[in-house]
Short mmCIF file of C-alpha atoms in Angstrom, two decimals:
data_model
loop_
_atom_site.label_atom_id
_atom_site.label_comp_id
_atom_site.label_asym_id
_atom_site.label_seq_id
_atom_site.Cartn_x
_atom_site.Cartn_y
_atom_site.Cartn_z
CA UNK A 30 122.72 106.75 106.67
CA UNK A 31 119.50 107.98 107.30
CA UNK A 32 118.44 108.03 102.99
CA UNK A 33 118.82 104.62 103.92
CA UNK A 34 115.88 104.10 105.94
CA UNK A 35 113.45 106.29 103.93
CA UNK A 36 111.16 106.26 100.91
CA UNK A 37 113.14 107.21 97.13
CA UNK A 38 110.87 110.29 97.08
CA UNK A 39 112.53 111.93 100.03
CA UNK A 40 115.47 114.05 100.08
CA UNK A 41 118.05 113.59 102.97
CA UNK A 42 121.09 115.69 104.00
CA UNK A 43 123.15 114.97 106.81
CA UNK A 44 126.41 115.92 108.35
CA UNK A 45 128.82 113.84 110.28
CA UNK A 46 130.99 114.83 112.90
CA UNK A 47 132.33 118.42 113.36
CA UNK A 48 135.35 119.91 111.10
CA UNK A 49 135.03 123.67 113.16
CA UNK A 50 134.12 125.27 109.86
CA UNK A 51 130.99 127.78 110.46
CA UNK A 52 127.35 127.07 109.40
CA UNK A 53 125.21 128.76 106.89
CA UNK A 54 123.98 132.01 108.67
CA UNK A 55 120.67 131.61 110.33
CA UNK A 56 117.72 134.15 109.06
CA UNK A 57 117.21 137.01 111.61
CA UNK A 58 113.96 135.13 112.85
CA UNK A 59 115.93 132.30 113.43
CA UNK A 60 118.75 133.64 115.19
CA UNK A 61 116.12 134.78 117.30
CA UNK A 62 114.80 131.75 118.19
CA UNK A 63 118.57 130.88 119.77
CA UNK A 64 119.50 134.16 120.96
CA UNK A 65 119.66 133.44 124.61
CA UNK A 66 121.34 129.70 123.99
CA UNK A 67 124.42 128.18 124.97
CA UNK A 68 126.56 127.83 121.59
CA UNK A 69 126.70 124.32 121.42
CA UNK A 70 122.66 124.86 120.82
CA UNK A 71 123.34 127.67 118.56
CA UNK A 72 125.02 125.94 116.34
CA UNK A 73 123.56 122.53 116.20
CA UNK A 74 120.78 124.89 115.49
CA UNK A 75 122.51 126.14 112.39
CA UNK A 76 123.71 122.97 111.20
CA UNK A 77 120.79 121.22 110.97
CA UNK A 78 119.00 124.23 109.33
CA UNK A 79 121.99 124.23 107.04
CA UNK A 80 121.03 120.49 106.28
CA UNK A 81 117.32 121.64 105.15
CA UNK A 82 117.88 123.93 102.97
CA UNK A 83 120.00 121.91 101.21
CA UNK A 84 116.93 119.68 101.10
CA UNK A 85 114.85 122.21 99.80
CA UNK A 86 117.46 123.21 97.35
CA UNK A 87 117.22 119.64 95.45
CA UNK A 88 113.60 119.76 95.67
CA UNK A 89 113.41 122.85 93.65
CA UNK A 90 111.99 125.15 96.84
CA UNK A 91 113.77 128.76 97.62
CA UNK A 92 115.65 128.41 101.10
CA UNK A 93 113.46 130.08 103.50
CA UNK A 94 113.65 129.78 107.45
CA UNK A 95 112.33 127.02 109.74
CA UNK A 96 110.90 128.16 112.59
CA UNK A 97 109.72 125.68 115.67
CA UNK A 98 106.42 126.17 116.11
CA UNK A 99 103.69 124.06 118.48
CA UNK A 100 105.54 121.72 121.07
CA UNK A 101 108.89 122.71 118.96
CA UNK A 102 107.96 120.93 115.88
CA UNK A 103 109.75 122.69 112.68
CA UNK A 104 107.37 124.74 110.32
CA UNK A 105 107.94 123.64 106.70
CA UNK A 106 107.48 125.81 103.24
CA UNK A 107 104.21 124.81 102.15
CA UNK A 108 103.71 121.72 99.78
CA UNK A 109 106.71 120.06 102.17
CA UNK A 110 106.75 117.59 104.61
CA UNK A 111 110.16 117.19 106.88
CA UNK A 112 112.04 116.16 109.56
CA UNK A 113 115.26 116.77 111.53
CA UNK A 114 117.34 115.47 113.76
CA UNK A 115 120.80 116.00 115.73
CA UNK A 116 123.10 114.47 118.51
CA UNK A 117 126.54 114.90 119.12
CA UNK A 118 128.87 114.51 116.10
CA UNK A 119 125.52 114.35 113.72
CA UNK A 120 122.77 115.90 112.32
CA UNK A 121 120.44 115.64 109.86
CA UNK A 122 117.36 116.75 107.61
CA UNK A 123 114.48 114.97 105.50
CA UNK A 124 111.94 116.56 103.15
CA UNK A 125 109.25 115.22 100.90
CA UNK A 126 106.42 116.93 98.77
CA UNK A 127 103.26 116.54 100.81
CA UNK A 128 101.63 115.15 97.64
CA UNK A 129 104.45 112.49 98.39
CA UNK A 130 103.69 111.14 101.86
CA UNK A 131 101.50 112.25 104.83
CA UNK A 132 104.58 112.65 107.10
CA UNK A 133 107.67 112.03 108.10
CA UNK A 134 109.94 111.33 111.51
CA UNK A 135 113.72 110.69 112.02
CA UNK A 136 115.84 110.35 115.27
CA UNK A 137 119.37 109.82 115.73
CA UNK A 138 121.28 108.96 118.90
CA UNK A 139 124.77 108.00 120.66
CA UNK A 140 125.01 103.97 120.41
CA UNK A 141 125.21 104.17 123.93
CA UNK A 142 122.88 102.78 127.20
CA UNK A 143 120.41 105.33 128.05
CA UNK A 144 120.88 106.70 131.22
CA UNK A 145 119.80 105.09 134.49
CA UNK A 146 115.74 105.28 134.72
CA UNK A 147 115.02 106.25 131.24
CA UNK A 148 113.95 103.24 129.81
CA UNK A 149 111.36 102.18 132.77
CA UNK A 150 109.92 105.79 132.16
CA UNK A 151 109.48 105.36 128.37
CA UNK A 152 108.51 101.67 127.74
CA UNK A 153 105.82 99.27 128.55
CA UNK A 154 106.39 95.92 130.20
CA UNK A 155 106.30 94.12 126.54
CA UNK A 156 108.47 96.54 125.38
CA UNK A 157 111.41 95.55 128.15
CA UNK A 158 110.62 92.21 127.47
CA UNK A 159 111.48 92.05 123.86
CA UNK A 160 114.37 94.03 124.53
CA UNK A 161 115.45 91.41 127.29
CA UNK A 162 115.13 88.66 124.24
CA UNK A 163 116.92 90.78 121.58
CA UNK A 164 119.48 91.72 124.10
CA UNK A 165 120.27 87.69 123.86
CA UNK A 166 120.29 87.12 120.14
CA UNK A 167 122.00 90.36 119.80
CA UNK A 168 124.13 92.02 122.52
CA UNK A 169 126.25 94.12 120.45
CA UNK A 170 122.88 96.29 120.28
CA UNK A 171 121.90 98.91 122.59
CA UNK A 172 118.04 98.19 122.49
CA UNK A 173 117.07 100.47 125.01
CA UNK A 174 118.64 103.28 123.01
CA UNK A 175 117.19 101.66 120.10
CA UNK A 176 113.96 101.88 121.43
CA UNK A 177 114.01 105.37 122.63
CA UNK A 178 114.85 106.28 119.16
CA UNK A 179 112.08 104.81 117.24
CA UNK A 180 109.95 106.26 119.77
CA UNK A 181 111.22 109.84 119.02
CA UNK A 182 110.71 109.28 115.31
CA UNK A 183 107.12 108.01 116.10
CA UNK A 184 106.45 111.22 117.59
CA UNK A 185 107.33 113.09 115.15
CA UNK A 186 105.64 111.30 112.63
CA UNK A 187 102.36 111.70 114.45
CA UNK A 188 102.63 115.38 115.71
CA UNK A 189 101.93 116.87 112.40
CA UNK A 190 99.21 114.35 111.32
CA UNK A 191 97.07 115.14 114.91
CA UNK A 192 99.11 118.41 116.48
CA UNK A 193 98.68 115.91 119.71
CA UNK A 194 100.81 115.00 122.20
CA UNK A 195 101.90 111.38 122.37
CA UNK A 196 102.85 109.38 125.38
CA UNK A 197 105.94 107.21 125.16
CA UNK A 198 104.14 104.47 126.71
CA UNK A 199 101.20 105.04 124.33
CA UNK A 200 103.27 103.41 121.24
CA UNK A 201 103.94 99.92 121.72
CA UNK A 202 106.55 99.09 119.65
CA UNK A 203 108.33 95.78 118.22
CA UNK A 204 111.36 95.26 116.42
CA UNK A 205 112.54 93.01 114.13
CA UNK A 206 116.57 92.54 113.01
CA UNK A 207 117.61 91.87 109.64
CA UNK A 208 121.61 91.91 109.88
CA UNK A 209 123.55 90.40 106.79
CA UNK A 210 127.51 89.50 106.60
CA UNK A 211 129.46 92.37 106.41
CA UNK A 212 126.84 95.21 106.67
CA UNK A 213 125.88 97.40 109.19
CA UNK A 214 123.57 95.83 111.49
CA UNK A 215 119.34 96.85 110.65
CA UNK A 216 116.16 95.98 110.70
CA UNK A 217 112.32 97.27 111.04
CA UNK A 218 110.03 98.47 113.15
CA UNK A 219 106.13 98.51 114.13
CA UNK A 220 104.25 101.01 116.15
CA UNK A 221 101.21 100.08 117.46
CA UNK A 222 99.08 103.28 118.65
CA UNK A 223 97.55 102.52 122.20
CA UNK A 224 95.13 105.92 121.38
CA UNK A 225 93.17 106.47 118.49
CA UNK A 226 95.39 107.07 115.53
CA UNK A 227 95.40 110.26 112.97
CA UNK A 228 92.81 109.67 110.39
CA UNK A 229 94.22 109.59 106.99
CA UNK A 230 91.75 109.90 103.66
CA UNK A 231 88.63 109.09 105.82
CA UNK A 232 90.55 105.96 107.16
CA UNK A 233 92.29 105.76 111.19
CA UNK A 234 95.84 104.53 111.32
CA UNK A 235 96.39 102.05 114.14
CA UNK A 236 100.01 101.52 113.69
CA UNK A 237 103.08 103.08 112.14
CA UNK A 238 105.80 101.37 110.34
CA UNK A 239 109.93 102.09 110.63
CA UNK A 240 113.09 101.42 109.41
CA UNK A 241 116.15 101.40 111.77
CA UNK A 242 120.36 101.04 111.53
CA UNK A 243 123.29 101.31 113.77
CA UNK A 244 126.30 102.77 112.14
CA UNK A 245 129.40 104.62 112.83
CA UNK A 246 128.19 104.48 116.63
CA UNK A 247 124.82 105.81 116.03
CA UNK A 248 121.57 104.47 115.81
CA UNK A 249 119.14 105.95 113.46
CA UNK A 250 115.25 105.23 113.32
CA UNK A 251 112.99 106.35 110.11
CA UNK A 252 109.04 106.80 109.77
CA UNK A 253 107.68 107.83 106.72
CA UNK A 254 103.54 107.96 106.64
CA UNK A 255 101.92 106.90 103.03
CA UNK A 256 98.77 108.79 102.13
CA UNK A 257 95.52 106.51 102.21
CA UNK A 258 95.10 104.59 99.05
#
């Protein structure tokens, strides 16, 4: 699902649902990290750390740990960049070669409403107006959840380019649908930056581009950030 909504260069593992069987062991450092956490944490921990190894392994890297470093964000082997994600009944890992792309961001979330007050603290009044529109065309769609989730991948598309903290309501974003017969129903995404963007190659980015989907009740959001040409 989410290989889907990224570039052919990266490498995406994911794992659906939950069959009981025990993750990969965690590294000492890791288990660490998780020592003190209820085990639903623990091992949503493991899983998804199971997931990027995996992604390492296909890009020719020795499994090594992933530690959360700054504001939680995962540190990567060097020469990668990556992303992860998980939710209940899902979870999932993308890596590139930084020579590849300047970074990467993936969410995934229950196709479900958000809970009460969540979306008036995370959007701006266009935002809630678009979504009032789609909501029309498309009410099968969950836009506020939708929203949220592009807004997560945003985030962490833009952490490792500025190691800043980003608003929600300092991404304005729009989204457009592109369902066909018979698929699952997608579409893009554009993030306008209401700050001052990273700079990439001598050049500011004002705006991020994503891919979304909602499948087997989730709804997934993708950013992957091209170096400047």
């Amino acid at each position: 699902m989410i290989e889907e909504l990224l570039p052919d260069e990266v490498v995406a593992v994911e794992v659906f649902g939950d069959d009981g069987s025990e993750p990969a062991p965690l590294y000492p450092e890791e288990a660490e990290v998780v020592a003190q956490a209820v085990p639903k944490r623990r091992r949503e921990f493991a899983l998804v750390r199971a997931c990027a190894r995996r992604a390492m392994d296909k890009l020719g890297v020795p499994p090594q740990p992933v530690l959360p470093g700054e504001r939680g964000a995962p540190g990567w082997p060097a020469g990668l960049a990556g992303t992860m994600t998980h939710c209940d009944g899902y979870c999932a890992a993308a890596l590139v070669r930084a020579a590849d792309l300047a970074s990467l961001g993936i969410d995934a979330e229950p196709h479900q409403p958000l809970p009460d007050g969540v979306l008036e603290a995370v959007s701006l009044p266009a935002e809630e107006a678009r979504q009032r529109r789609l909501a029309q065309q498309h009410p099968e769609i969950h836009w506020d959840r939708l929203l949220f989730s592009a807004k997560e991948s945003v985030y962490k598309a833009w952490f490792p380019l500025t190691r800043q903290w980003l608003e929600f309501t300092e991404a304005d974003i729009e989204v457009s649908v592109t369902p066909a017969p018979g698929t699952p129903l997608h579409g893009t995404f554009q993030a306008e930056l209401l700050v001052p963007g990273p700079l990439l190659g001598g050049s500011r980015l004002d705006r991020f581009e994503g891919r979304w989907t909602v499948q087997r009740g989730l709804v997934a959001s993708a950013v992957a950030v091209a170096h400047a040409s």
